[in-house]
Coordinates of C-alpha atoms and ligand atoms in Angstrom, one line a residue:
X1398 CA 47.3 -37.5 14.8
X1399 CA 44.0 -38.6 13.3
X1400 CA 40.8 -37.8 15.2
X1401 CA 38.0 -40.3 14.8
X1402 CA 34.4 -39.9 16.0
X1403 CA 32.1 -42.2 17.8
X1404 CA 28.6 -42.0 19.3
X1405 CA 28.1 -40.9 22.9
X1406 CA 25.9 -44.0 23.3
X1407 CA 28.2 -46.6 21.6
X1408 CA 31.9 -46.1 21.4
X1409 CA 32.5 -49.3 19.3
X1410 CA 31.9 -47.8 15.8
X1411 CA 34.3 -45.1 14.7
X1412 CA 33.8 -42.8 11.8
X1413 CA 35.9 -40.0 10.2
X1414 CA 35.1 -36.3 10.8
X1415 CA 33.6 -36.0 7.3
X1416 CA 31.3 -39.0 7.9
X1417 CA 30.2 -37.6 11.3
X1418 CA 29.4 -34.2 9.7
X1419 CA 27.4 -35.8 6.9
X1420 CA 25.3 -37.9 9.3
X1421 CA 24.7 -35.3 11.9
X1422 CA 23.4 -37.7 14.6
X1423 CA 24.6 -41.2 15.2
X1424 CA 22.2 -44.1 14.3
X1425 CA 21.6 -44.9 17.9
X1426 CA 20.5 -41.4 18.7
X1427 CA 23.8 -40.4 20.3
X1428 CA 26.0 -37.5 19.4
X1429 CA 29.3 -37.8 17.7
X1430 CA 32.3 -37.0 19.9
X1431 CA 36.0 -36.9 19.1
X1432 CA 38.0 -39.9 20.5
X1433 CA 40.4 -37.3 22.0
X1434 CA 40.6 -33.5 22.2
X1435 CA 43.7 -32.5 20.2
X1436 CA 46.1 -30.1 21.8
X1437 CA 46.9 -26.8 20.1
X1438 CA 50.2 -27.1 18.2
X1439 CA 51.0 -23.4 18.2
X1440 CA 51.5 -21.3 21.3
X1441 CA 49.2 -18.4 22.1
X1442 CA 52.2 -16.1 21.5
X1443 CA 52.4 -17.6 18.0
X1444 CA 48.7 -17.3 17.4
X1445 CA 48.5 -13.6 18.6
X1446 CA 48.2 -11.3 15.6
X1447 CA 46.9 -13.9 13.3
X1448 CA 43.6 -13.4 11.4
X1449 CA 40.4 -15.1 12.3
X1450 CA 40.7 -17.3 9.2
X1451 CA 44.2 -18.3 10.0
X1452 CA 43.3 -19.3 13.5
X1453 CA 40.2 -21.1 12.2
X1454 CA 42.5 -23.2 10.1
X1455 CA 44.9 -24.0 12.9
X1456 CA 42.0 -25.1 15.2
X1457 CA 39.8 -26.9 12.6
X1458 CA 42.6 -28.9 11.0
X1459 CA 43.3 -30.6 14.4
X1460 CA 39.7 -31.9 14.7
X1461 CA 38.8 -32.4 11.0
X1462 CA 41.7 -34.6 10.2
X1463 CA 40.4 -36.2 7.0
X1464 CA 39.9 -32.9 5.3
X1465 CA 42.8 -31.7 3.1
X1466 CA 44.5 -28.4 3.7
X1467 CA 43.0 -27.1 0.5
X1468 CA 39.5 -28.3 1.3
X1469 CA 39.5 -26.7 4.7
X1470 CA 41.0 -23.4 3.6
X1471 CA 38.5 -23.2 0.9
X1472 CA 35.6 -23.8 3.3
X1473 CA 37.0 -21.2 5.7
X1474 CA 37.5 -18.5 3.0
X1475 CA 34.0 -19.0 1.6
X1476 CA 32.5 -18.8 5.1
X1477 CA 34.3 -15.9 6.8
X1478 CA 34.1 -13.3 4.0
X1479 CA 32.2 -10.1 3.3
X1480 CA 29.0 -11.8 4.7
X1481 CA 30.4 -10.4 7.9
X1482 CA 30.1 -6.7 8.4
X1483 CA 33.6 -6.4 9.9
X1484 CA 37.0 -7.8 8.6
X1485 CA 37.9 -9.1 12.0
X1486 CA 34.8 -11.3 12.0
X1487 CA 34.5 -11.4 15.8
X1488 CA 35.4 -8.1 17.4
X1489 CA 36.0 -7.7 21.1
X1490 CA 34.5 -4.6 22.8
X1491 CA 35.5 -3.5 26.3
X1492 CA 32.8 -1.9 28.5
X1493 CA 33.8 -1.1 32.1
X1494 CA 36.2 -3.9 33.1
X1495 CA 34.7 -6.6 31.0
X1496 CA 35.3 -7.9 27.4
X1497 CA 32.4 -8.6 25.1
X1498 CA 33.1 -11.0 22.3
X1499 CA 30.7 -9.9 19.6
X1500 CA 29.6 -13.0 17.6
X1501 CA 26.8 -11.2 15.8
X1502 CA 28.5 -9.6 12.8
X1503 CA 27.4 -12.3 10.3
X1504 CA 24.5 -12.6 7.9
X1505 CA 21.8 -13.0 10.5
X1506 CA 23.3 -11.0 13.3
X1507 CA 23.4 -13.9 15.9
X1508 CA 26.3 -16.2 16.9
X1509 CA 24.8 -19.1 15.0
X1510 CA 26.4 -17.5 11.9
X1511 CA 29.8 -18.4 13.3
X1512 CA 29.2 -22.1 12.6
X1513 CA 26.4 -22.0 10.0
X1514 CA 28.4 -19.9 7.5
X1515 CA 30.9 -22.8 7.3
X1516 CA 28.7 -25.9 7.9
X1517 CA 27.2 -26.0 4.3
X1518 CA 30.7 -26.0 2.9
X1519 CA 32.0 -28.6 5.3
X1520 CA 28.9 -30.7 4.5
X1521 CA 29.1 -30.5 0.7
X1522 CA 32.9 -31.2 0.9
X1523 CA 32.2 -34.1 3.2
X1524 CA 29.6 -35.5 0.7
X1525 CA 32.1 -35.2 -2.1
X1526 CA 34.8 -37.0 -0.1
X1527 CA 32.5 -39.9 0.8
X1528 CA 31.0 -40.2 -2.7
X1529 CA 27.5 -39.5 -1.3
X1530 CA 25.2 -39.2 -4.3
X1531 CA 22.0 -38.5 -2.3
X1532 CA 20.6 -35.1 -2.0
X1533 CA 21.1 -33.8 1.5
X1534 CA 18.0 -32.6 3.3
X1535 CA 18.8 -30.5 6.4
X1536 CA 16.2 -30.7 9.1
X1537 CA 16.4 -28.1 11.8
X1538 CA 14.5 -27.2 14.9
X1539 CA 15.0 -23.6 15.9
X1540 CA 14.4 -21.4 18.9
X1541 CA 14.8 -18.5 16.5
X1542 CA 18.4 -18.0 15.6
X1543 CA 19.6 -21.3 14.2
X1544 CA 16.8 -21.4 11.7
X1545 CA 17.6 -18.2 9.9
X1546 CA 21.3 -18.8 10.1
X1547 CA 20.9 -22.3 8.6
X1548 CA 18.5 -21.0 6.0
X1549 CA 21.0 -18.3 5.0
X1550 CA 23.8 -20.8 4.9
X1551 CA 22.1 -23.5 2.9
X1552 CA 19.9 -21.3 0.6
X1553 CA 20.6 -22.3 -3.1
X1554 CA 23.5 -24.6 -2.1
X1555 CA 23.5 -27.3 -4.8
X1556 CA 22.6 -30.8 -3.7
X1557 CA 20.8 -29.6 -0.5
X1558 CA 17.4 -28.8 0.7
X1559 CA 16.6 -27.3 4.1
X1560 CA 13.4 -27.5 6.3
X1561 CA 13.2 -25.4 9.4
X1562 CA 10.6 -25.9 12.2
X1563 CA 10.1 -23.0 14.7
X1564 CA 7.7 -22.6 17.6
X1565 CA 5.0 -20.4 16.1
X1566 CA 4.6 -18.2 19.2
X1567 CA 8.1 -18.7 20.7
X1568 CA 10.3 -16.4 18.6
X1569 CA 10.7 -12.6 18.4
X1570 CA 8.8 -10.7 15.6
X1571 CA 12.1 -9.9 13.9
X1572 CA 13.3 -13.5 14.1
X1573 CA 10.1 -14.7 12.5
X1574 CA 10.2 -12.1 9.8
X1575 CA 13.8 -13.0 9.0
X1576 CA 12.8 -16.7 8.5
X1577 CA 9.5 -16.3 6.6
X1578 CA 11.1 -14.0 4.1
X1579 CA 13.9 -16.4 3.3
X1580 CA 14.6 -16.7 -0.4
X1581 CA 15.9 -19.8 -2.2
X1582 CA 13.9 -22.6 -3.9
X1583 CA 15.5 -25.2 -1.6
X1584 CA 14.2 -23.6 1.6
X1585 CA 11.1 -24.5 3.6
X1586 CA 10.0 -22.9 6.9
X1587 CA 7.2 -24.2 9.2
X1588 CA 5.8 -22.8 12.4
X1589 CA 4.5 -25.4 14.8
X1590 CA 2.0 -25.2 17.5
X1591 CA 4.3 -26.1 20.4
X1592 CA 7.5 -24.9 22.0
X1593 CA 11.2 -25.4 21.0
X1594 CA 11.5 -28.7 22.8
X1595 CA 8.5 -30.0 20.9
X1596 CA 10.2 -28.9 17.6
X1597 CA 13.5 -30.4 18.7
X1598 CA 11.9 -33.7 19.8
X1599 CA 9.9 -33.9 16.6
X1600 CA 13.0 -33.4 14.5
X1601 CA 15.0 -36.0 16.4
X1602 CA 12.1 -38.5 15.9
X1603 CA 12.2 -37.8 12.1
X1604 CA 16.0 -38.5 12.1
X1605 CA 15.4 -41.8 13.9
X1606 CA 12.4 -42.9 11.7
X1607 CA 13.7 -46.0 9.8
X1608 CA 10.6 -46.2 7.6
X1609 CA 11.1 -42.6 6.5
X1610 CA 14.8 -43.1 6.0
X1611 CA 14.0 -45.9 3.6
X1612 CA 11.5 -43.8 1.6
X1613 CA 14.1 -41.0 1.5
X1614 CA 16.8 -43.4 0.2
X1615 CA 14.4 -44.6 -2.5
X1616 CA 13.9 -41.0 -3.6
X1617 CA 17.6 -40.3 -3.6
X1618 CA 17.7 -38.2 -0.5
X1619 CA 19.1 -38.4 3.1
X1620 CA 18.7 -36.3 6.2
X1621 CA 21.4 -34.4 7.9
X1622 CA 21.4 -32.0 10.8
X1623 CA 22.4 -28.3 11.1
X1624 CA 21.5 -28.2 14.8
X1625 CA 24.3 -27.9 17.3
X1626 CA 24.3 -31.6 17.7
X1627 CA 26.3 -31.8 14.4
X1628 CA 30.0 -31.9 15.3
X1629 CA 30.5 -29.6 12.2
X1630 CA 28.9 -26.9 14.2
X1631 CA 30.8 -27.4 17.4
X1632 CA 34.3 -27.4 15.9
X1633 CA 34.0 -23.9 14.2
X1634 CA 32.8 -22.6 17.6
X1635 CA 36.0 -23.7 19.3
X1636 CA 37.8 -21.3 17.0
X1637 CA 36.6 -18.0 18.6
X1638 CA 37.7 -18.9 22.0
X1639 CA 41.2 -19.5 20.7
X1640 CA 41.0 -16.3 18.7
X1641 CA 39.8 -14.2 21.6
X1642 CA 42.6 -15.3 23.9
X1643 CA 45.2 -14.6 21.1
X1644 CA 43.6 -11.2 20.5
X1645 CA 43.5 -10.2 24.2
X1646 CA 47.2 -11.2 24.3
X1647 CA 48.1 -9.3 21.2
X1648 CA 46.5 -6.2 22.6
X1649 CA 48.3 -6.7 25.9
X1650 CA 45.0 -6.9 27.9
X1651 CA 46.4 -10.1 29.5
X1652 CA 49.8 -11.6 30.1
X1653 CA 50.8 -14.9 28.3
X1654 CA 49.4 -17.8 30.3
X1655 CA 47.1 -15.7 32.4
X1656 CA 43.7 -17.3 32.9
X1657 CA 40.5 -15.7 31.6
X1658 CA 37.0 -16.6 32.7
X1659 CA 34.3 -16.9 30.0
X1660 CA 30.6 -16.3 30.5
X1661 CA 28.3 -18.0 28.0
X1662 CA 24.5 -17.4 27.7
X1663 CA 23.4 -20.9 27.3
X1664 CA 20.6 -22.9 25.8
X1665 CA 21.4 -26.1 24.1
X1666 CA 24.9 -26.1 25.7
X1667 CA 26.8 -26.0 22.3
X1668 CA 28.6 -22.7 22.8
X1669 CA 29.8 -23.4 26.3
X1670 CA 30.8 -26.9 25.3
X1671 CA 33.0 -25.4 22.6
X1672 CA 34.7 -23.2 25.3
X1673 CA 35.2 -26.4 27.3
X1674 CA 36.9 -28.0 24.3
X1675 CA 39.0 -24.9 23.8
X1676 CA 40.1 -25.2 27.4
X1677 CA 41.0 -28.8 26.9
X1678 CA 43.0 -27.9 23.8
X1679 CA 45.2 -25.7 26.0
X1680 CA 43.6 -22.2 26.0
X1681 CA 44.1 -20.8 29.5
X1682 CA 40.5 -20.6 30.5
X1683 CA 39.6 -20.6 34.2
X1684 CA 35.9 -20.7 35.0
X1685 CA 33.3 -21.6 32.5
X1686 CA 30.3 -19.6 33.6
X1687 CA 27.1 -21.0 32.4
X1688 CA 24.3 -18.4 32.3
X1689 CA 20.7 -19.4 32.1
X1690 CA 17.4 -17.5 31.9
X1691 CA 14.4 -18.5 34.0
X1692 CA 14.5 -21.9 32.3
X1693 CA 17.2 -22.7 34.8
X1694 CA 17.5 -26.4 34.3
X1695 CA 21.3 -26.1 33.9
X1696 CA 21.8 -24.0 37.0
X1697 CA 19.9 -26.6 39.0
X1698 CA 22.0 -29.3 37.4
X1699 CA 25.3 -27.7 38.4
X1700 CA 24.2 -27.1 41.9
X1701 CA 22.6 -30.5 42.6
X1702 CA 24.0 -33.0 40.0
X1703 CA 20.5 -33.8 39.0
X1704 CA 19.1 -32.9 35.6
X1705 CA 15.4 -32.5 35.7
X1706 CA 13.3 -31.2 32.8
X1707 CA 10.0 -31.8 34.6
X1708 CA 9.1 -28.2 35.1
X1709 CA 7.1 -25.4 33.5
X1710 CA 8.6 -24.1 30.3
X1711 CA 8.9 -20.3 30.6
X1712 CA 8.8 -18.0 27.6
X1713 CA 11.3 -15.2 28.2
X1714 CA 12.8 -12.2 26.5
X1715 CA 15.8 -14.4 25.6
X1716 CA 14.0 -17.0 23.5
X1717 CA 17.1 -18.7 22.1
X1718 CA 17.8 -19.9 25.6
X1719 CA 14.2 -21.1 26.3
X1720 CA 15.2 -24.8 26.4
X1721 CA 14.7 -27.5 28.9
X1722 CA 16.6 -30.3 27.1
X1723 CA 20.1 -29.1 26.4
X1724 CA 21.2 -31.6 23.8
X1725 CA 24.9 -30.9 23.9
X1726 CA 25.2 -31.5 27.6
X1727 CA 25.2 -35.2 26.6
X1728 CA 28.7 -34.7 25.2
X1729 CA 29.9 -33.4 28.6
X1730 CA 28.1 -36.2 30.5
X1731 CA 29.9 -38.7 28.3
X1732 CA 33.2 -37.0 29.0
X1733 CA 32.7 -36.8 32.8
X1734 CA 31.5 -40.4 32.8
X1735 CA 35.1 -41.3 31.6
X1736 CA 34.1 -41.7 27.9
X1737 CA 31.7 -44.4 29.1
X1738 CA 29.1 -44.8 26.4
X1739 CA 27.0 -47.3 28.3
X1740 CA 26.8 -45.1 31.4
X1741 CA 25.8 -42.1 29.3
X1742 CA 23.2 -44.2 27.4
X1743 CA 21.6 -45.2 30.7
X1744 CA 21.3 -41.6 31.8
X1745 CA 19.9 -40.4 28.5
X1746 CA 17.4 -43.2 28.5
X1747 CA 16.3 -42.2 32.0
X1748 CA 16.0 -38.6 30.6
X1749 CA 13.8 -39.9 27.8
X1750 CA 11.7 -42.1 30.1
X1751 CA 11.3 -40.0 33.3
X1752 CA 12.6 -36.5 32.2
X1753 CA 15.5 -36.6 34.7
X1754 CA 18.7 -38.3 35.7
X1755 CA 21.3 -37.9 38.4
X1756 CA 25.1 -38.1 38.0
X1757 CA 27.5 -39.7 40.5
X1758 CA 29.6 -37.8 43.0
X1759 CA 32.6 -38.8 41.0
X1760 CA 31.2 -37.2 37.9
X1761 CA 30.2 -34.1 39.7
X1762 CA 33.7 -33.6 41.0
X1763 CA 34.8 -33.1 37.4
X1764 CA 32.5 -30.2 36.9
X1765 CA 34.6 -28.0 39.3
X1766 CA 35.5 -25.6 36.4
X1767 CA 31.9 -24.9 35.7
X1768 CA 29.8 -22.3 37.5
X1769 CA 26.1 -22.1 36.8
X1770 CA 23.6 -19.3 37.7
X1771 CA 20.6 -17.7 36.1
X1772 CA 19.0 -14.3 35.7
X1773 CA 15.3 -13.6 35.8
X1774 CA 13.5 -11.2 33.5
X1775 CA 13.8 -8.2 35.8
X1776 CA 17.6 -8.8 36.4
X1777 CA 18.0 -9.1 32.6
X1778 CA 16.4 -5.8 31.7
X1779 CA 18.1 -4.1 34.6
X1780 CA 21.5 -5.3 33.2
X1781 CA 20.6 -3.8 29.8
X1782 CA 19.6 -0.5 31.4
X1783 CA 22.5 -0.1 33.8
X1784 CA 25.2 -0.9 31.3
X1785 CA 23.6 1.4 28.8
X1786 CA 23.3 4.3 31.3
X1787 CA 26.9 3.9 32.5
X1788 CA 28.7 3.2 29.2
X1789 CA 26.2 3.7 26.2
X1790 CA 26.8 0.1 25.2
X1791 CA 23.6 -1.8 24.4
X1792 CA 23.4 -5.5 25.1
X1793 CA 20.8 -7.9 23.6
X1794 CA 18.7 -9.8 26.0
X1795 CA 20.7 -13.0 25.8
X1796 CA 24.0 -11.3 26.5
X1797 CA 22.3 -9.4 29.3
X1798 CA 21.5 -12.7 31.0
X1799 CA 25.2 -13.5 30.8
X1800 CA 26.1 -10.0 32.2
X1801 CA 23.6 -10.3 35.1
X1802 CA 25.0 -13.8 36.0
X1803 CA 28.5 -12.5 35.9
X1804 CA 27.5 -9.8 38.4
X1805 CA 26.2 -12.5 40.7
X1806 CA 29.4 -14.6 40.2
X1807 CA 31.6 -11.6 41.1
X1808 CA 29.5 -10.8 44.2
X1809 CA 29.6 -14.4 45.4
X1810 CA 33.2 -15.2 44.7
X1811 CA 35.1 -11.9 44.6
X1812 CA 37.0 -13.4 41.6
X1813 CA 38.5 -10.6 39.6
X1814 CA 40.0 -12.7 36.8
X1815 CA 39.8 -11.0 33.4
X1816 CA 36.5 -12.0 31.9
X1817 CA 35.1 -12.5 28.4
X1818 CA 31.3 -12.3 28.1
X1819 CA 30.2 -14.0 24.9
X1820 CA 27.8 -11.7 23.2
X1821 CA 25.5 -13.9 21.1
X1822 CA 23.1 -11.6 19.4
X1823 CA 22.8 -8.0 18.1
X1824 CA 20.4 -5.9 20.1
X1825 CA 18.6 -5.2 16.8
X1826 CA 17.3 -8.7 16.8
X1827 CA 15.4 -8.2 20.0
X1828 CA 14.6 -4.6 19.7
X1829 CA 11.4 -4.4 21.6
X1830 CA 12.6 -6.0 24.8
X1831 CA 15.9 -4.2 24.6
X1832 CA 14.3 -0.8 24.2
X1833 CA 11.7 -1.5 26.9
X1834 CA 14.5 -2.4 29.3
X1835 CA 16.1 1.0 28.7
X1836 CA 12.9 3.0 29.0
X1837 CA 9.2 2.0 29.2
X1838 CA 8.2 5.0 26.9
X1839 CA 9.4 3.1 23.8
X1840 CA 6.6 0.5 24.0
X1841 CA 4.2 2.5 21.9
X1842 CA 6.6 2.4 18.8
X1843 CA 6.3 -0.1 16.0
X1844 CA 9.1 -2.7 15.5
X1845 CA 10.8 -0.8 12.8
X1846 CA 10.5 2.5 14.6
X1847 CA 12.3 0.9 17.5
X1848 CA 15.0 -0.2 15.2
X1849 CA 15.7 3.4 14.1
X1850 CA 15.5 4.6 17.7
X1851 CA 18.0 2.0 18.8
X1852 CA 20.3 3.1 16.1
X1853 CA 20.1 6.6 17.3
X1854 CA 20.5 6.1 21.1
X1855 CA 23.1 3.3 20.7
X1856 CA 25.0 5.3 18.1
X1857 CA 25.3 2.2 15.8
X1858 CA 24.1 1.7 12.2
X1859 CA 21.1 -0.5 11.5
X1860 CA 22.7 -3.8 10.4
X1861 CA 22.1 -4.7 6.7
X1862 CA 20.3 -7.9 7.9
X1863 CA 17.6 -5.8 9.4
X1864 CA 17.3 -3.3 6.5
X1865 CA 16.7 -6.2 4.2
X1866 CA 13.6 -7.5 6.0
X1867 CA 11.9 -4.2 6.4
X1868 CA 10.0 -4.5 3.2
X1869 CA 10.7 -8.1 2.2
X1870 CA 7.6 -10.2 1.2
X1871 CA 6.6 -13.2 3.3
X1872 CA 7.4 -16.4 1.3
X1873 CA 6.6 -19.1 3.8
X1874 CA 3.3 -19.4 5.6
X1875 CA 3.0 -23.1 6.6
X1876 CA 1.9 -23.8 10.1
X1877 CA 1.3 -27.3 11.5
X1878 CA 0.6 -29.2 14.6
X1879 CA 3.6 -30.9 16.3
X1880 CA 2.0 -34.3 15.3
X1881 CA 2.0 -33.3 11.7
X1882 CA 5.8 -32.7 11.2
X1883 CA 6.3 -36.0 9.3
X1884 CA 3.5 -35.5 6.8
X1885 CA 4.6 -31.9 6.3
X1886 CA 8.2 -33.0 5.5
X1887 CA 7.0 -35.7 3.1
X1888 CA 4.8 -33.2 1.3
X1889 CA 7.7 -30.8 0.9
X1890 CA 9.9 -33.5 -0.4
X1891 CA 7.3 -35.0 -2.7
X1892 CA 7.4 -38.4 -1.0
X1893 CA 4.1 -40.2 -1.3
X1894 CA 3.4 -43.5 0.4
Ligands
PLP3022 C1 21.5 -20.2 20.3 C2 21.7 -19.0 21.1 C3 22.1 -19.1 22.4 C4 22.4 -20.5 23.1 O1 23.5 -21.1 22.6 P1 23.7 -22.7 22.9 O2 24.9 -23.1 22.1 O3 22.4 -23.3 22.4 O4 23.9 -22.9 24.3 C5 22.3 -18.0 23.2 N1 22.1 -16.8 22.6 C6 21.7 -16.6 21.3 C7 21.4 -15.3 20.8 C8 21.5 -17.8 20.5 O5 21.1 -17.6 19.3

């Protein structure tokens, strides 16, 4: 059955999947959502034993119904190839009684690669299908990982340019080095004086700037988005939840139909929303455990039903989760409001105006499958150290937040359901914090000495993505104020007015 997409703020106008991917964000500032969540057509038993690519096709064809089989399979095979350092793409590692879904084996060693390896292909295919002649300019705000993954995905892709804004003092040294050394004539990287929310708000304003859109059109260009607000990022993320269940079943870690809980280190709410979609497709998922760092706006939301971004923004050792406006939550709000675009619009307008909103009791009741909690900096580093000491397995800081929250969940509920922790980054991306958590003595070492030491103590090879940037020259050095984002974009694109 065909799936069409409409805005979370106006369900009147429907577009196809390819149109939604091409546009990124709806004209009214809402996010595109499917008119229904399709059910899986194959059973978990039938999916068990299939490759990641096969399962990707089975899941994505149900959402992206206007793509042909050939188009979709080509996108999948171009995305999930030797850019990943393992043939299985998303391996599951068991440590103690918990499963870790490692989503960091792609080009930039963070889970953003899972979606951003395929998004450029979905987008150029979508442009072809819709006879879009304009050059596509990807605008992205990044808390560190999206930026590099999007740059790597779009670099030198014909008919596209990509501009990435990151908070100048809000990403790890390795993350920054990864971005500013990016090759490709169509890539632009800018540090802004501000935090991630400033970058994201600035990018959203550029998307909604009518005057700029007109100038772009005259110059033969149009914006699109690679942030997780693009439905073309969300759909590929549903895949690995289906894949994980099938894999655990194949390996007889679980019985057919047995529920599993998933724990997701959360920032913009994209990854955990994908798990929610997977559950709605029929994957036997029990609890969706939403793990936050000290920016615990989501924890407070799940406890009280009130979303309130009016608080201090904390810089933590898990920067990709340092977010106070979780954009994708809007898709969940829309859903629990009974697909009521008007209601959702009112709440989002309140968020824009006052920085907060409150959902009704009736909406709150529909969040019963979600559990939210958070881990502070001390609990996070303790989690890294303890798991390393007992098993030798080294977690990155984001995954450690999830691990610490899972401990709290177990203590609180005594729930012993089989559990999958989503491991969103390689520890090599956050080496200093990871090594400091294990032992304070490492602090004197340089970033790359730490890389080698981590390789030794964790008994894992240094990932090629890290080897590459060791000596790579800096190619991007633009820094601007958050008020100068528009002029910076126009300068890059050669638009004068
Ligand atoms: C982006 C990111 C997250 C948060 O994911 P969301 O989909 O934004 O919730 C968590 N961990 C890492 C390492 C990330 O890069």
